[in-house]
Amino acid sequence: MEKLVFPERTAKTRTTPSLTARIVKEKLVSQLKIKKILDWGCGKGRDVQFYQKSGLKTTGFDPHEPFGFAQKPKNKFDLVVVSYVINALPSVQERRRCLKDAAEFGSKMLIVTRSEREVTARANRCGWKKWEDGYWSSETKRTFQKGMTQQEIIKYVPKGFKRSEVQIKVKDATAILIEKQ
């Protein structure tokens, strides 16, 4: 079967850590006593380096082998970060499977996606074509984007997890912290 969408092509080459990584370090690490982080869908690993340089035991995982993080971890982590991953997956089943697989490695998970408002505005501004429940962000590169609300993310959360009391805000994004019940 031919692959229709290439989520790995949305991975950015960064020279600085993402806003999500900075928020994790500045707010969540001390508040939740985080020492070990799994960056699930880490792309090229810039945030993994940032967490490690900050003294956190960090592992990155990304199924796209050329990024160099394709080996699934063997340990458990205090926090699993799934940042800008499920919004690039084109089906409900893939989004659910992604979060279910990531949930095996920790009792807390931070999920960050592009917001519905931000994706819709960008789609209108850039002329993205509607496809499935989102948009082709690039038909040539075969990349997909779906903006999400917190209520929608909740639909993908694996059984046995609930929304945390801790509120997270990320500019132009939707973020939610979940934890095992």
mmCIF file of C-alpha atoms in Angstrom:
data_model
loop_
_atom_site.group_PDB
_atom_site.id
_atom_site.type_symbol
_atom_site.label_atom_id
_atom_site.label_comp_id
_atom_site.label_asym_id
_atom_site.label_seq_id
_atom_site.Cartn_x
_atom_site.Cartn_y
_atom_site.Cartn_z
ATOM 1 C CA MET A 1 0.000 0.000 0.000
ATOM 2 C CA GLU A 2 1.376 3.396 -0.986
ATOM 3 C CA LYS A 3 1.924 5.879 1.821
ATOM 4 C CA LEU A 4 -0.365 8.890 1.319
ATOM 5 C CA VAL A 5 0.870 11.209 4.048
ATOM 6 C CA PHE A 6 4.389 11.814 5.375
ATOM 7 C CA PRO A 7 4.108 13.286 8.906
ATOM 8 C CA GLU A 8 7.902 13.195 9.343
ATOM 9 C CA ARG A 9 8.178 15.916 6.708
ATOM 10 C CA THR A 10 6.577 18.377 9.128
ATOM 11 C CA ALA A 11 9.532 18.030 11.546
ATOM 12 C CA LYS A 12 11.361 21.331 11.861
ATOM 13 C CA THR A 13 15.111 21.752 11.954
ATOM 14 C CA ARG A 14 15.566 23.839 15.062
ATOM 15 C CA THR A 15 18.541 25.671 16.495
ATOM 16 C CA THR A 16 16.680 26.513 19.695
ATOM 17 C CA PRO A 17 14.308 24.447 21.829
ATOM 18 C CA SER A 18 10.605 24.543 21.075
ATOM 19 C CA LEU A 19 8.192 26.614 23.132
ATOM 20 C CA THR A 20 6.766 23.346 24.485
ATOM 21 C CA ALA A 21 10.206 22.246 25.744
ATOM 22 C CA ARG A 22 10.825 25.604 27.408
ATOM 23 C CA ILE A 23 7.434 25.435 29.168
ATOM 24 C CA VAL A 24 8.134 21.874 30.338
ATOM 25 C CA LYS A 25 11.486 22.926 31.798
ATOM 26 C CA GLU A 26 10.331 26.236 33.300
ATOM 27 C CA LYS A 27 6.996 25.094 34.744
ATOM 28 C CA LEU A 28 6.351 21.356 34.775
ATOM 29 C CA VAL A 29 9.721 19.998 35.889
ATOM 30 C CA SER A 30 9.584 21.641 39.314
ATOM 31 C CA GLN A 31 5.800 21.589 39.712
ATOM 32 C CA LEU A 32 5.512 17.851 38.943
ATOM 33 C CA LYS A 33 9.000 16.823 40.142
ATOM 34 C CA ILE A 34 9.986 15.558 36.689
ATOM 35 C CA LYS A 35 13.397 13.906 36.366
ATOM 36 C CA LYS A 36 12.956 11.607 33.348
ATOM 37 C CA ILE A 37 11.325 12.669 30.051
ATOM 38 C CA LEU A 38 10.414 10.770 26.914
ATOM 39 C CA ASP A 39 10.002 13.011 23.863
ATOM 40 C CA TRP A 40 7.628 10.913 21.725
ATOM 41 C CA GLY A 41 7.789 11.966 18.083
ATOM 42 C CA CYS A 42 10.956 13.964 18.768
ATOM 43 C CA GLY A 43 11.787 14.572 15.111
ATOM 44 C CA LYS A 44 15.429 15.547 14.782
ATOM 45 C CA GLY A 45 15.919 15.663 18.553
ATOM 46 C CA ARG A 46 16.553 19.337 19.348
ATOM 47 C CA ASP A 47 14.292 19.264 22.397
ATOM 48 C CA VAL A 48 15.913 16.007 23.571
ATOM 49 C CA GLN A 49 19.277 17.825 23.615
ATOM 50 C CA PHE A 50 17.730 20.770 25.454
ATOM 51 C CA TYR A 51 16.251 18.569 28.186
ATOM 52 C CA GLN A 52 19.531 16.656 28.551
ATOM 53 C CA LYS A 53 21.579 19.870 28.842
ATOM 54 C CA SER A 54 19.095 20.954 31.514
ATOM 55 C CA GLY A 55 20.066 17.900 33.592
ATOM 56 C CA LEU A 56 17.016 15.798 32.813
ATOM 57 C CA LYS A 57 17.346 12.138 31.877
ATOM 58 C CA THR A 58 15.755 12.234 28.446
ATOM 59 C CA THR A 59 15.119 9.786 25.642
ATOM 60 C CA GLY A 60 13.742 10.633 22.250
ATOM 61 C CA PHE A 61 11.626 8.401 20.048
ATOM 62 C CA ASP A 62 10.579 9.007 16.455
ATOM 63 C CA PRO A 63 9.572 6.182 14.102
ATOM 64 C CA HIS A 64 11.229 7.882 11.115
ATOM 65 C CA GLU A 65 14.566 6.022 11.107
ATOM 66 C CA PRO A 66 16.683 8.713 9.358
ATOM 67 C CA PHE A 67 16.141 11.010 12.380
ATOM 68 C CA GLY A 68 18.126 8.531 14.511
ATOM 69 C CA PHE A 69 15.581 7.941 17.293
ATOM 70 C CA ALA A 70 13.668 4.918 15.959
ATOM 71 C CA GLN A 71 14.467 2.528 18.794
ATOM 72 C CA LYS A 72 11.567 2.312 21.238
ATOM 73 C CA PRO A 73 12.588 2.987 24.829
ATOM 74 C CA LYS A 74 12.745 0.261 27.444
ATOM 75 C CA ASN A 75 12.259 2.431 30.530
ATOM 76 C CA LYS A 76 9.407 4.282 32.187
ATOM 77 C CA PHE A 77 9.408 8.072 32.416
ATOM 78 C CA ASP A 78 7.944 10.722 34.710
ATOM 79 C CA LEU A 79 6.600 12.613 31.691
ATOM 80 C CA VAL A 80 5.943 11.693 28.069
ATOM 81 C CA VAL A 81 5.820 14.737 25.773
ATOM 82 C CA VAL A 82 3.852 14.351 22.522
ATOM 83 C CA SER A 83 4.294 17.751 20.928
ATOM 84 C CA TYR A 84 2.946 18.593 17.472
ATOM 85 C CA VAL A 85 2.632 14.926 16.532
ATOM 86 C CA ILE A 86 -1.015 13.856 16.412
ATOM 87 C CA ASN A 87 -2.066 16.969 14.463
ATOM 88 C CA ALA A 88 0.105 15.716 11.556
ATOM 89 C CA LEU A 89 -1.521 12.251 11.542
ATOM 90 C CA PRO A 90 -4.349 11.926 9.018
ATOM 91 C CA SER A 91 -6.678 9.475 10.761
ATOM 92 C CA VAL A 92 -8.443 9.060 14.079
ATOM 93 C CA GLN A 93 -7.010 5.521 14.343
ATOM 94 C CA GLU A 94 -3.408 6.753 13.929
ATOM 95 C CA ARG A 95 -3.908 9.490 16.523
ATOM 96 C CA ARG A 96 -5.361 7.036 19.037
ATOM 97 C CA ARG A 97 -2.623 4.468 18.367
ATOM 98 C CA CYS A 98 0.085 7.131 18.770
ATOM 99 C CA LEU A 99 -1.169 8.207 22.196
ATOM 100 C CA LYS A 100 -1.839 4.624 23.299
ATOM 101 C CA ASP A 101 1.706 3.596 22.369
ATOM 102 C CA ALA A 102 3.224 6.664 24.064
ATOM 103 C CA ALA A 103 1.139 6.088 27.213
ATOM 104 C CA GLU A 104 2.900 2.769 27.857
ATOM 105 C CA PHE A 105 5.997 4.674 28.948
ATOM 106 C CA GLY A 106 4.733 7.028 31.634
ATOM 107 C CA SER A 107 2.050 8.013 34.085
ATOM 108 C CA LYS A 108 1.855 11.617 32.850
ATOM 109 C CA MET A 109 1.633 12.797 29.260
ATOM 110 C CA LEU A 110 1.704 16.310 27.831
ATOM 111 C CA ILE A 111 -0.052 16.486 24.455
ATOM 112 C CA VAL A 112 0.391 19.620 22.356
ATOM 113 C CA THR A 113 -1.183 20.194 18.928
ATOM 114 C CA ARG A 114 -1.764 23.094 16.622
ATOM 115 C CA SER A 115 -4.989 24.820 17.611
ATOM 116 C CA GLU A 116 -8.074 24.589 15.453
ATOM 117 C CA ARG A 117 -8.159 28.379 15.123
ATOM 118 C CA GLU A 118 -4.491 28.613 14.080
ATOM 119 C CA VAL A 119 -4.725 25.817 11.468
ATOM 120 C CA THR A 120 -7.955 27.165 9.979
ATOM 121 C CA ALA A 121 -6.484 30.677 9.696
ATOM 122 C CA ARG A 122 -3.295 29.327 8.108
ATOM 123 C CA ALA A 123 -5.292 27.131 5.712
ATOM 124 C CA ASN A 124 -7.351 30.125 4.588
ATOM 125 C CA ARG A 125 -4.304 32.381 4.285
ATOM 126 C CA CYS A 126 -2.198 29.810 2.376
ATOM 127 C CA GLY A 127 -4.949 28.156 0.331
ATOM 128 C CA TRP A 128 -4.582 24.711 1.866
ATOM 129 C CA LYS A 129 -6.977 22.125 0.437
ATOM 130 C CA LYS A 130 -9.385 20.373 2.783
ATOM 131 C CA TRP A 131 -8.692 16.637 3.128
ATOM 132 C CA GLU A 132 -10.304 14.130 5.495
ATOM 133 C CA ASP A 133 -10.804 16.027 8.781
ATOM 134 C CA GLY A 134 -7.947 18.491 8.195
ATOM 135 C CA TYR A 135 -5.901 20.031 5.402
ATOM 136 C CA TRP A 136 -3.058 19.276 3.051
ATOM 137 C CA SER A 137 -0.421 21.689 4.365
ATOM 138 C CA SER A 138 1.641 20.743 1.311
ATOM 139 C CA GLU A 139 0.296 18.533 -1.427
ATOM 140 C CA THR A 140 3.754 18.263 -2.974
ATOM 141 C CA LYS A 141 5.408 17.120 0.261
ATOM 142 C CA ARG A 142 2.225 15.184 1.181
ATOM 143 C CA THR A 143 1.951 16.745 4.638
ATOM 144 C CA PHE A 144 -1.265 17.023 6.613
ATOM 145 C CA GLN A 145 -2.377 19.300 9.448
ATOM 146 C CA LYS A 146 -5.405 19.202 11.702
ATOM 147 C CA GLY A 147 -6.099 21.838 14.292
ATOM 148 C CA MET A 148 -7.558 20.515 17.535
ATOM 149 C CA THR A 149 -9.433 21.629 20.607
ATOM 150 C CA GLN A 150 -8.911 20.182 24.078
ATOM 151 C CA GLN A 151 -12.246 18.380 23.782
ATOM 152 C CA GLU A 152 -11.057 16.664 20.630
ATOM 153 C CA ILE A 153 -7.717 15.637 22.120
ATOM 154 C CA ILE A 154 -9.610 14.092 25.044
ATOM 155 C CA LYS A 155 -11.325 11.734 22.544
ATOM 156 C CA TYR A 156 -7.925 10.241 21.678
ATOM 157 C CA VAL A 157 -6.705 9.803 25.258
ATOM 158 C CA PRO A 158 -6.103 6.146 26.162
ATOM 159 C CA LYS A 159 -8.299 4.411 28.738
ATOM 160 C CA GLY A 160 -7.023 4.701 32.258
ATOM 161 C CA PHE A 161 -5.905 8.330 31.819
ATOM 162 C CA LYS A 162 -7.666 11.494 32.922
ATOM 163 C CA ARG A 163 -7.128 15.178 32.437
ATOM 164 C CA SER A 164 -4.772 16.659 35.019
ATOM 165 C CA GLU A 165 -5.678 19.627 37.183
ATOM 166 C CA VAL A 166 -2.497 21.349 35.922
ATOM 167 C CA GLN A 167 -3.302 23.789 33.124
ATOM 168 C CA ILE A 168 -0.784 24.393 30.350
ATOM 169 C CA LYS A 169 -0.868 27.265 27.859
ATOM 170 C CA VAL A 170 1.172 27.257 24.651
ATOM 171 C CA LYS A 171 0.819 30.135 22.167
ATOM 172 C CA ASP A 172 -1.236 29.218 19.037
ATOM 173 C CA ALA A 173 -1.567 25.658 20.292
ATOM 174 C CA THR A 174 -3.806 23.369 22.242
ATOM 175 C CA ALA A 175 -2.131 21.673 25.195
ATOM 176 C CA ILE A 176 -3.404 19.196 27.712
ATOM 177 C CA LEU A 177 -1.714 17.285 30.507
ATOM 178 C CA ILE A 178 -3.137 13.855 31.273
ATOM 179 C CA GLU A 179 -2.252 11.356 33.994
ATOM 180 C CA LYS A 180 -3.019 7.782 34.913
ATOM 181 C CA GLN A 181 -6.032 7.404 37.146
#
